[in-house]
XYZ file of C-alpha atoms in Angstrom:
683
model
C -151.918 37.866 72.051
C -149.676 36.581 69.223
C -150.864 35.942 65.754
C -148.891 33.516 63.589
C -147.718 34.193 60.075
C -146.374 31.109 58.339
C -142.614 31.047 57.682
C -141.647 32.382 54.260
C -140.944 29.606 51.713
C -137.453 29.378 50.226
C -138.369 30.264 46.634
C -140.536 33.195 47.653
C -137.790 34.671 49.797
C -135.392 34.444 46.824
C -137.971 36.066 44.440
C -138.474 38.949 46.850
C -134.816 39.509 47.744
C -133.798 43.095 48.526
C -133.248 45.293 45.420
C -130.774 48.113 45.190
C -132.040 50.889 42.986
C -129.720 52.435 40.495
C -130.674 55.458 38.392
C -128.430 56.778 35.665
C -127.682 60.487 36.073
C -128.216 62.540 32.943
C -126.620 65.751 31.601
C -128.959 68.395 30.297
C -128.478 71.374 28.004
C -124.689 71.257 28.391
C -125.197 72.156 32.028
C -123.431 70.060 34.605
C -125.889 68.308 36.884
C -124.753 66.826 40.203
C -126.325 63.616 41.600
C -127.200 63.179 45.181
C -127.359 60.009 47.002
C -130.415 58.788 48.803
C -130.853 55.742 51.035
C -133.889 53.951 52.308
C -134.715 53.997 56.006
C -134.407 50.623 57.703
C -137.612 49.835 59.658
C -137.401 49.494 63.390
C -137.746 46.109 64.983
C -141.239 44.684 64.613
C -143.309 43.784 67.663
C -143.814 40.205 68.643
C -147.291 40.148 67.203
C -147.216 38.501 63.752
C -150.119 38.237 61.392
C -151.544 36.116 58.678
C -150.007 37.385 55.510
C -147.379 37.107 52.889
C -143.639 37.441 53.744
C -142.362 40.960 53.749
C -139.212 41.712 51.625
C -136.356 43.176 53.393
C -135.571 46.908 52.952
C -132.373 47.863 51.231
C -130.045 50.136 53.189
C -127.555 50.684 50.396
C -127.166 54.242 49.199
C -128.706 54.774 45.760
C -127.800 57.536 43.363
C -130.760 59.654 42.210
C -131.371 62.252 39.649
C -131.761 65.808 40.816
C -135.520 66.189 40.865
C -137.929 69.069 40.492
C -139.307 70.881 43.532
C -141.753 68.797 45.553
C -145.224 69.410 44.150
C -147.865 67.268 42.587
C -147.311 66.124 38.993
C -150.055 66.903 36.522
C -151.780 64.690 33.901
C -150.648 65.656 30.459
C -153.473 66.536 28.176
C -155.289 66.836 26.155
C -152.636 69.056 24.430
C -152.643 71.227 21.329
C -148.983 72.332 20.909
C -145.636 71.000 21.883
C -142.080 72.333 21.975
C -138.800 70.435 22.410
C -135.331 71.760 22.889
C -132.169 70.041 24.122
C -133.419 67.898 26.985
C -136.710 69.661 27.722
C -140.205 69.378 26.375
C -143.321 71.502 27.088
C -146.880 71.160 25.939
C -149.662 73.695 25.645
C -152.759 72.054 27.094
C -156.225 72.660 25.855
C -156.922 74.385 29.203
C -154.424 77.069 28.205
C -151.867 75.984 30.819
C -148.310 74.768 30.061
C -146.764 71.546 31.419
C -143.043 70.778 31.053
C -140.806 67.771 31.718
C -137.161 66.714 31.210
C -134.347 69.046 32.243
C -136.132 72.110 33.687
C -134.061 75.320 33.965
C -134.428 76.914 37.409
C -131.824 79.627 36.951
C -128.862 80.744 34.873
C -126.844 77.669 35.831
C -129.299 75.490 37.667
C -131.231 72.503 36.217
C -133.514 69.929 37.803
C -134.701 66.748 36.113
C -138.171 65.332 36.045
C -139.490 62.573 33.710
C -143.058 63.685 34.442
C -144.898 66.896 33.596
C -145.067 69.861 35.933
C -147.213 72.953 35.421
C -145.553 76.335 34.826
C -146.828 78.866 37.332
C -148.566 82.011 36.237
C -149.486 80.931 32.676
C -152.983 80.927 31.284
C -154.581 81.344 27.872
C -151.368 80.184 26.152
C -151.440 79.646 22.363
C -147.777 78.772 21.708
C -144.586 77.964 23.634
C -140.874 77.741 22.930
C -138.359 75.942 25.111
C -134.711 77.019 25.575
C -132.383 78.650 28.112
C -135.253 81.144 28.446
C -138.582 79.506 27.863
C -141.461 81.736 26.767
C -145.175 81.513 25.839
C -147.504 83.625 23.698
C -150.979 84.162 25.106
C -154.291 85.089 23.516
C -154.004 88.555 25.146
C -151.306 90.304 27.031
C -147.512 90.158 26.644
C -145.176 87.201 26.084
C -144.260 85.608 29.364
C -140.974 83.844 30.154
C -139.848 81.738 33.098
C -137.342 79.546 34.824
C -139.138 76.499 36.265
C -140.328 76.866 39.817
C -140.680 80.649 39.413
C -143.666 82.724 38.313
C -143.730 83.395 34.606
C -142.753 87.034 34.040
C -144.080 89.309 31.202
C -141.796 90.846 28.624
C -142.582 94.584 28.350
C -144.146 95.814 25.128
C -144.753 92.366 23.657
C -148.610 92.359 23.609
C -150.216 90.569 20.613
C -146.768 89.210 19.471
C -146.640 87.414 16.125
C -143.843 84.997 16.906
C -141.105 84.130 19.439
C -137.716 82.523 18.613
C -134.718 81.397 20.539
C -131.284 83.008 20.526
C -128.098 82.077 22.219
C -128.685 84.765 24.858
C -132.433 84.673 25.300
C -135.329 85.206 22.866
C -136.416 87.497 20.077
C -140.118 88.527 19.753
C -141.833 89.574 16.577
C -144.086 92.449 17.720
C -147.572 93.154 16.364
C -146.033 95.860 14.123
C -143.637 93.376 12.449
C -140.594 94.807 14.313
C -138.253 92.517 16.220
C -137.139 93.028 19.854
C -134.681 90.706 21.508
C -134.491 89.952 25.270
C -131.712 88.613 27.386
C -132.063 86.129 30.292
C -132.856 88.957 32.650
C -135.722 90.245 30.459
C -133.884 93.366 29.214
C -135.054 94.238 25.733
C -133.186 95.661 22.720
C -134.758 96.426 19.286
C -133.397 94.738 16.230
C -133.794 97.505 13.531
C -132.204 95.430 10.767
C -135.410 93.311 10.511
C -138.916 94.670 9.879
C -142.280 93.639 8.434
C -141.589 90.149 9.886
C -144.299 87.458 10.258
C -142.102 84.629 11.463
C -138.636 84.307 12.828
C -136.174 81.417 12.892
C -134.235 80.356 15.989
C -130.705 81.922 15.853
C -128.211 79.282 14.928
C -124.435 79.723 14.443
C -124.995 83.510 14.637
C -127.596 83.490 11.802
C -131.147 84.767 12.118
C -133.737 84.528 9.306
C -137.195 85.959 8.914
C -140.221 85.323 6.740
C -141.449 88.780 5.671
C -144.886 90.133 4.963
C -144.261 89.936 1.166
C -143.385 86.163 1.341
C -139.590 86.614 0.968
C -136.939 85.458 3.438
C -134.234 87.733 4.772
C -131.271 86.734 6.960
C -128.649 88.585 8.981
C -125.370 87.264 10.349
C -121.806 88.062 10.947
C -119.789 87.832 7.752
C -120.821 84.307 6.639
C -121.305 82.453 3.343
C -121.860 78.909 4.602
C -125.319 78.639 2.843
C -123.806 79.817 -0.436
C -125.122 83.449 0.003
C -122.971 86.132 1.517
C -124.644 87.388 4.708
C -123.777 90.342 6.841
C -125.373 92.402 9.636
C -127.526 94.024 7.016
C -130.563 91.931 5.962
C -129.972 89.810 2.751
C -132.863 88.388 0.761
C -132.497 84.767 -0.026
C -132.906 83.965 -3.784
C -135.598 81.645 -5.050
C -137.899 81.750 -2.019
C -141.445 83.049 -2.494
C -144.721 83.005 -0.446
C -142.925 81.970 2.728
C -144.926 81.781 5.976
C -142.227 80.149 8.153
C -138.428 79.749 8.062
C -136.064 77.266 9.627
C -132.287 77.390 10.188
C -131.795 73.701 9.307
C -128.041 73.530 9.949
C -124.835 75.411 9.137
C -125.253 74.955 5.328
C -128.977 75.163 4.763
C -131.996 77.504 5.406
C -135.453 76.273 4.387
C -138.869 77.963 4.168
C -142.369 76.590 4.215
C -144.722 78.313 1.755
C -148.378 79.146 1.794
C -148.880 76.183 -0.565
C -147.161 73.777 1.810
C -144.040 73.357 -0.274
C -140.514 73.467 0.992
C -137.963 75.829 -0.544
C -134.351 75.886 0.540
C -131.117 77.799 -0.007
C -128.047 75.826 0.698
C -124.306 75.510 0.116
C -123.567 73.659 -3.161
C -122.090 70.791 -1.080
C -125.311 70.412 0.992
C -127.767 69.169 -1.615
C -131.326 68.998 -0.207
C -132.855 65.514 -0.024
C -135.775 66.457 2.214
C -139.483 66.435 1.551
C -140.866 68.632 -1.236
C -143.852 69.563 0.917
C -144.429 69.946 4.677
C -146.246 72.014 7.295
C -143.393 71.785 9.799
C -139.729 71.038 9.323
C -136.870 70.391 11.823
C -133.200 69.394 11.654
C -132.936 66.735 14.294
C -129.218 65.790 13.850
C -129.416 62.419 15.673
C -132.621 61.472 13.821
C -132.203 63.151 10.475
C -134.453 65.946 9.005
C -137.946 65.375 10.479
C -141.148 66.931 9.180
C -144.921 66.886 9.477
C -146.785 66.701 6.200
C -150.480 67.040 6.704
C -151.158 64.403 9.484
C -148.112 62.279 8.936
C -144.686 62.592 10.535
C -141.474 61.214 8.981
C -137.702 61.500 9.400
C -134.928 61.032 6.797
C -131.944 58.938 7.479
C -128.441 60.511 7.455
C -127.969 59.166 3.923
C -131.001 60.965 2.663
C -133.253 58.041 2.065
C -136.838 58.618 3.262
C -137.667 56.646 6.439
C -140.887 54.869 6.815
C -143.737 56.851 7.993
C -143.594 56.926 11.764
C -146.438 55.214 13.648
C -147.602 57.833 16.132
C -150.760 56.023 17.084
C -152.878 58.741 15.536
C -152.993 61.765 13.164
C -150.481 64.490 14.029
C -151.470 68.101 14.285
C -148.221 69.540 15.618
C -144.558 68.604 15.730
C -141.367 69.780 17.544
C -137.854 68.457 17.466
C -134.584 69.120 19.163
C -131.296 67.707 17.909
C -132.168 64.278 19.325
C -135.796 64.220 20.461
C -139.137 64.767 18.634
C -142.614 65.125 20.109
C -145.901 65.308 18.212
C -149.434 66.306 19.336
C -152.051 63.938 18.022
C -155.488 64.837 16.855
C -157.108 63.568 20.043
C -154.799 65.620 22.237
C -152.197 63.019 23.158
C -148.498 63.677 22.891
C -146.254 61.031 21.262
C -142.463 61.307 21.642
C -139.389 59.441 20.482
C -135.587 59.789 20.507
C -133.209 60.620 23.364
C -134.489 60.385 26.929
C -131.449 60.925 29.047
C -133.171 63.656 31.047
C -136.720 62.280 30.898
C -137.774 64.462 27.957
C -139.928 61.656 26.454
C -142.254 62.139 29.430
C -142.637 58.469 30.292
C -141.180 58.609 33.732
C -137.806 57.055 32.977
C -134.476 57.833 31.256
C -134.393 55.110 28.581
C -133.963 56.223 24.954
C -136.745 55.166 22.590
C -136.281 55.056 18.785
C -140.083 54.468 18.056
C -142.843 56.926 18.941
C -145.087 56.128 21.891
C -147.765 58.233 23.521
C -147.076 59.888 26.860
C -149.352 57.583 28.960
C -152.734 58.918 30.125
C -156.039 57.327 31.026
C -159.455 58.783 31.536
C -160.497 57.658 35.017
C -159.714 54.435 36.926
C -162.117 51.906 38.362
C -159.639 50.252 40.735
C -156.084 50.555 41.870
C -154.109 47.857 43.744
C -150.754 48.284 45.503
C -148.558 45.192 45.053
C -145.197 44.316 46.559
C -142.935 46.390 44.352
C -145.422 47.387 41.685
C -148.877 48.850 41.278
C -151.666 48.033 38.896
C -154.836 49.859 37.936
C -158.024 48.887 36.108
C -159.577 51.509 33.856
C -163.346 52.014 33.269
C -162.942 50.616 29.776
C -161.436 47.343 30.976
C -157.756 47.919 30.395
C -154.871 47.256 32.793
C -152.089 49.722 33.541
C -149.015 48.905 35.674
C -146.020 50.718 37.035
C -143.134 50.010 39.360
C -140.341 47.343 39.090
C -138.330 50.154 37.478
C -140.930 50.440 34.706
C -142.932 53.509 33.675
C -146.742 53.274 33.268
C -147.495 50.570 30.700
C -149.989 47.870 29.711
C -148.724 44.563 31.100
C -150.956 42.487 28.802
C -153.844 42.746 26.386
C -156.475 40.072 26.952
C -158.950 38.520 24.642
C -161.790 40.501 26.268
C -162.027 43.471 28.688
C -160.790 42.987 32.221
C -163.636 42.754 34.774
C -161.712 42.437 38.059
C -158.253 42.401 39.532
C -156.733 40.779 42.692
C -153.334 40.533 44.223
C -151.452 38.397 46.729
C -147.876 37.599 45.884
C -148.833 37.449 42.189
C -151.686 39.107 40.209
C -155.008 37.552 39.258
C -156.968 38.986 36.384
C -160.566 38.093 35.601
C -161.886 38.983 32.093
C -165.380 39.537 30.923
C -165.266 36.102 29.275
C -164.664 34.649 32.849
C -161.073 33.629 31.950
C -158.617 33.818 34.846
C -154.988 34.766 34.328
C -152.134 34.776 36.828
C -149.226 37.096 36.179
C -145.980 38.316 37.721
C -143.243 40.799 36.719
C -139.782 39.117 36.609
C -136.703 41.112 35.683
C -138.711 43.783 33.926
C -140.986 41.456 31.992
C -144.466 40.230 32.669
C -145.085 36.476 32.644
C -148.682 35.152 32.390
C -150.331 31.799 32.962
C -153.984 30.956 32.225
C -155.882 29.149 34.895
C -157.901 26.048 33.892
C -161.395 26.671 32.515
C -164.073 26.427 35.215
C -167.378 26.653 33.393
C -168.981 28.683 36.236
C -170.846 31.952 36.460
C -168.575 33.775 38.830
C -169.719 35.980 41.642
C -166.314 36.640 43.217
C -162.661 35.477 43.090
C -159.629 35.416 45.367
C -155.961 34.480 45.274
C -153.567 33.595 48.153
C -149.786 33.776 48.393
C -149.436 30.166 47.183
C -151.368 31.046 44.018
C -154.440 29.141 45.051
C -157.323 30.672 43.087
C -160.899 30.378 44.354
C -164.166 31.268 42.717
C -167.602 31.749 44.246
C -170.238 30.946 41.716
C -173.872 32.234 41.605
C -175.103 29.128 43.442
C -173.031 30.156 46.485
C -170.562 27.199 46.048
C -166.802 27.728 45.991
C -164.226 25.859 43.876
C -160.442 26.330 44.235
C -157.551 25.579 41.883
C -154.591 25.079 44.235
C -151.146 26.393 43.338
C -148.798 23.602 42.318
C -145.368 25.225 42.509
C -143.954 28.055 44.592
C -141.634 29.101 41.791
C -144.384 29.918 39.239
C -147.996 31.203 39.532
C -149.706 28.144 38.131
C -152.996 26.726 39.395
C -154.007 23.042 39.359
C -157.419 21.551 38.663
C -160.583 22.923 40.224
C -161.763 21.228 43.455
C -165.076 21.828 45.263
C -164.634 23.321 48.752
C -166.581 21.475 51.459
C -168.208 23.810 53.992
C -168.366 26.788 51.589
C -172.104 27.273 50.932
C -174.248 30.298 50.317
C -171.086 32.397 49.784
C -171.513 35.987 48.544
C -167.922 37.332 48.876
C -164.438 35.919 48.921
C -161.110 37.221 50.081
C -157.650 35.854 50.950
C -154.591 36.992 52.901
C -151.421 35.057 53.327
C -152.345 31.416 53.101
C -155.883 31.827 54.440
C -158.983 32.172 52.223
C -162.375 33.127 53.689
C -165.911 33.381 52.350
C -168.688 35.415 53.768
C -172.143 33.777 53.741
C -175.329 35.747 53.114
C -176.104 35.232 56.796
C -172.789 36.875 57.770
C -171.062 33.699 58.906
C -167.395 33.544 58.051
C -166.052 30.292 56.523
C -162.252 29.918 56.222
C -159.550 27.451 55.342
C -155.697 27.700 55.508
C -153.414 26.088 52.919
C -150.658 24.394 55.031
C -149.093 22.551 52.137
C -146.026 24.850 51.950
C -145.168 25.170 55.657
C -141.438 25.310 56.209
C -138.632 26.068 53.785
C -139.967 24.226 50.802
C -140.938 25.076 47.240
C -143.206 22.086 46.620
C -146.190 21.024 48.723
C -145.957 18.667 51.622
C -149.287 17.004 50.904
C -152.381 17.089 48.649
C -154.862 19.955 49.019
C -157.492 19.631 51.833
C -160.452 21.478 50.429
C -162.496 21.887 53.560
C -163.608 25.090 55.198
C -164.825 25.726 58.732
C -167.130 28.378 60.203
C -165.219 30.832 62.425
C -167.885 31.344 65.044
C -165.864 33.900 67.086
C -165.708 36.202 64.136
C -169.324 35.849 62.960
C -171.474 37.569 61.912
C -169.443 39.636 59.470
C -170.585 42.686 57.496
C -167.489 43.280 55.377
C -163.926 41.914 55.152
C -160.534 42.997 53.772
C -158.423 40.199 55.232
C -156.873 40.056 57.735
C -159.471 42.765 58.902
C -163.110 41.879 59.303
C -165.914 44.267 60.277
C -168.742 42.781 62.328
C -172.401 43.585 62.040
C -172.264 45.352 65.451
C -169.574 47.769 64.247
C -166.688 46.034 66.005
C -163.471 45.343 64.089
C -161.134 42.327 64.401
C -157.899 41.053 62.870
C -157.697 37.414 61.723
C -154.918 35.165 63.044
C -153.782 32.060 64.736
C -152.908 32.988 68.336
C -152.269 29.372 69.403
C -150.903 28.303 66.035
C -153.869 25.899 65.518
C -157.218 27.706 65.775
C -158.227 30.619 63.649
C -159.693 33.461 65.596
C -159.502 37.206 65.870
C -157.862 39.955 67.836
C -160.030 43.054 68.581
C -158.909 46.227 66.790
C -160.956 48.923 68.649
C -158.928 51.767 66.999
C -160.498 50.836 63.644
C -164.097 51.049 64.975
C -166.134 53.395 62.792
C -163.975 52.909 59.750
C -165.530 52.356 56.295
C -163.971 51.040 53.061
C -161.141 49.363 55.036
C -158.186 47.966 53.105
C -155.667 45.883 55.072
C -152.078 44.924 54.342
C -149.511 42.925 56.202
C -149.118 45.216 59.176
C -151.318 48.262 58.585
C -154.809 49.250 57.434
C -156.422 52.345 55.810
C -160.024 53.482 55.513
C -162.446 56.348 55.931
C -163.801 57.754 59.157
C -166.325 60.619 58.948
C -165.304 61.148 55.295
C -161.619 61.530 56.118
C -158.792 59.090 55.121
C -156.980 57.452 58.062
C -154.204 54.765 58.346
C -153.321 52.646 61.370
C -150.420 50.386 62.197
C -147.050 49.908 60.527
C -143.694 51.431 61.371
C -143.979 54.275 58.826
C -140.251 54.199 58.040
C -141.085 54.829 54.353
C -144.066 57.145 54.903
C -146.697 54.539 54.119
C -149.103 55.914 56.774
C -149.322 59.097 54.623
C -149.159 61.340 57.674
C -146.785 63.867 56.043
C -143.529 62.722 57.755
C -141.634 59.574 58.484
C -141.195 57.657 61.720
C -143.240 55.554 64.121
C -146.559 57.168 64.900
C -147.369 58.357 68.387
C -151.093 57.575 68.075
C -152.749 54.305 66.866
C -154.603 56.057 64.077
C -153.274 58.851 61.869
C -155.099 61.100 59.482
C -153.760 60.928 55.902
C -152.194 64.276 55.040
C -154.352 65.143 52.039
C -157.274 67.416 51.397
C -158.376 65.160 48.473
C -161.419 62.899 49.111
C -159.817 59.463 48.891
C -161.411 55.976 48.810
C -160.841 52.624 47.192
C -157.624 52.076 49.312
C -155.095 49.351 48.611
C -152.255 48.553 50.967
C -149.101 47.010 49.610
C -145.891 45.967 51.491
C -144.583 49.436 51.881
C -146.826 51.726 49.820
C -150.499 52.607 49.628
C -152.679 53.708 46.715
C -156.206 55.157 46.577
C -158.653 56.763 44.152
C -160.272 60.203 44.200
C -163.901 60.785 43.020
C -162.683 61.586 39.461
C -160.957 58.184 39.212
C -157.445 59.611 39.637
C -154.910 57.428 41.466
C -152.900 58.783 44.396
C -150.050 56.839 46.052
C -147.624 57.263 48.972
C -144.829 55.385 50.762
C -141.788 53.699 49.277
C -140.942 54.458 45.625
C -137.610 52.590 45.152
C -138.848 50.860 42.004
C -141.276 53.567 40.844
C -144.389 52.034 42.379
C -145.791 55.411 43.197
C -146.036 56.122 39.492
C -144.428 59.609 39.607
C -141.183 58.944 37.642
C -139.037 60.118 40.595
C -138.283 57.062 42.791
C -138.392 59.187 45.943
C -140.157 58.267 49.145
C -143.302 60.266 49.742
C -144.974 60.492 53.159
C -148.127 62.144 51.776
C -150.439 61.168 48.885
C -149.005 62.168 45.438
C -151.067 62.072 42.264
C -149.983 59.306 39.912
C -148.557 61.011 36.832
C -150.639 60.981 33.668
C -153.431 58.912 35.124
C -156.800 60.543 35.372
C -158.982 63.187 33.641
């Protein structure tokens, strides 16, 4: 039996032309990073059976450069967080759970770096209170020794560092302020050496240009260095007290010519070369010299940076009150009062944590959402609806973002070629991403109390009202998602549910009868309709009665499953799909379906060249139904062209399949043949 899918219109084929992915390779921490090419797998020839559905974009076979990525493991949602640390091209956050998550350029060995624009948990770390990031990254815990790590390895304890007061970076490793106030320094292999020149220390600066400074128990600041007078005070390997500094609780090596301390009163006191006059804030709780951004500071709950000329910049809009700040030479991240992390600056290695490598001068929170109500896989993008009525989107080379804010909360979401959004005010919006930007059109007002909505590939929008009647606004132009005036649909009565696939829209009556119509106005290679809409539906007796539908799949009241199509190119009927019998919560796409059977997730159909069956490896399946390779309880499936998404019981999104444009939401653009947790979405 052959099912007909209408030929792809000219404009739609142009819109969904193959895309060649290009990702800029970054350089991290002065460590050379090699790129490795990846190429998508061309699907095998399709069988002669074609189905009702939208045209499928061709796959690109061009090799695409990709960033070296972190070891294959699930990304984690960031937050809530309480501390953050940034250095070079890496950022780490201490989560309120006591774990540590890092992103950016992650050190995996003395000369090895991998890049990830999304957070990864550090193994073997719990009960962490503070973290520093560097060539050797380390964390202080509530009890036990300081632990240090290279990413992908178990964090290792540093001997004799229990109850440490502080940890600071050096050019060869780290120095730890012990509970006694003594200082012990460790190299990259964890070998420790005492630093007898400094004692009674409460806080230690990072070593910069060979200079190390310490805030002492009596509130003064002492520095040691090789023979150096760049800050206007002669320093040597013996500790030298800096004049004019009292009541210090922290100390910062700002740059070659300046050392600053933060006092118990919150004031800033500095010692500097006469040519390096201080133009920074007179008060701060934290202070950093971010060379590319200017001196940056946190004063109470505000964060600001000074321009190179010394003029005070405007207060940075972090989206909330800051409780912690960390800056490298070109990137800053702040922890907000509600636990979010907001970052700005350089992003060449993904250190802003937004899943891409685009620099951002203005602060923006690392995206996160508490539970999703619905997730839909589109053609080359994915969209999710949160419990509080907001939209989140990713893909099309864009990280997780809000595609539009509507006048009221969003109630429902549909997708065909373009997206249909229904708000609580019963307004309907049609949207599409074009060249990285979202364009939106508002459908005409309908004045109905809506029970259900649908949209087909020609942007024909239909609504089923509470009286069981159906009205449709037919798409008027293939080149833009615009809907015309509302027309009543003859034959559609007592409708309780609507769905559409390809150019066919169906309604399910309360009795289980299936009423359908097919929009034939755009048959052939045309962008404008052949004729006026014909708003008439017909009962498909061979497919009735129906218990549920996710077109082109319908489930009958007797448990049988069929696929909708036009075997003789004239009469709508169905092809039996016995392999789907017993499935629940079925979601169907162009050539595959997913659902639950006995509580387990299964997918059926498709060539699986890009892992969209979720079976754990690529290639055409040997059995008609494959179990999805995940131990997570998944439901709420959505099948796109070449990727699939689903929700777990906590409202977390999981996706698998093609990721050429970031539609899996993991910030990696790497095909995944098993479900992967969407980064930063979920509790």
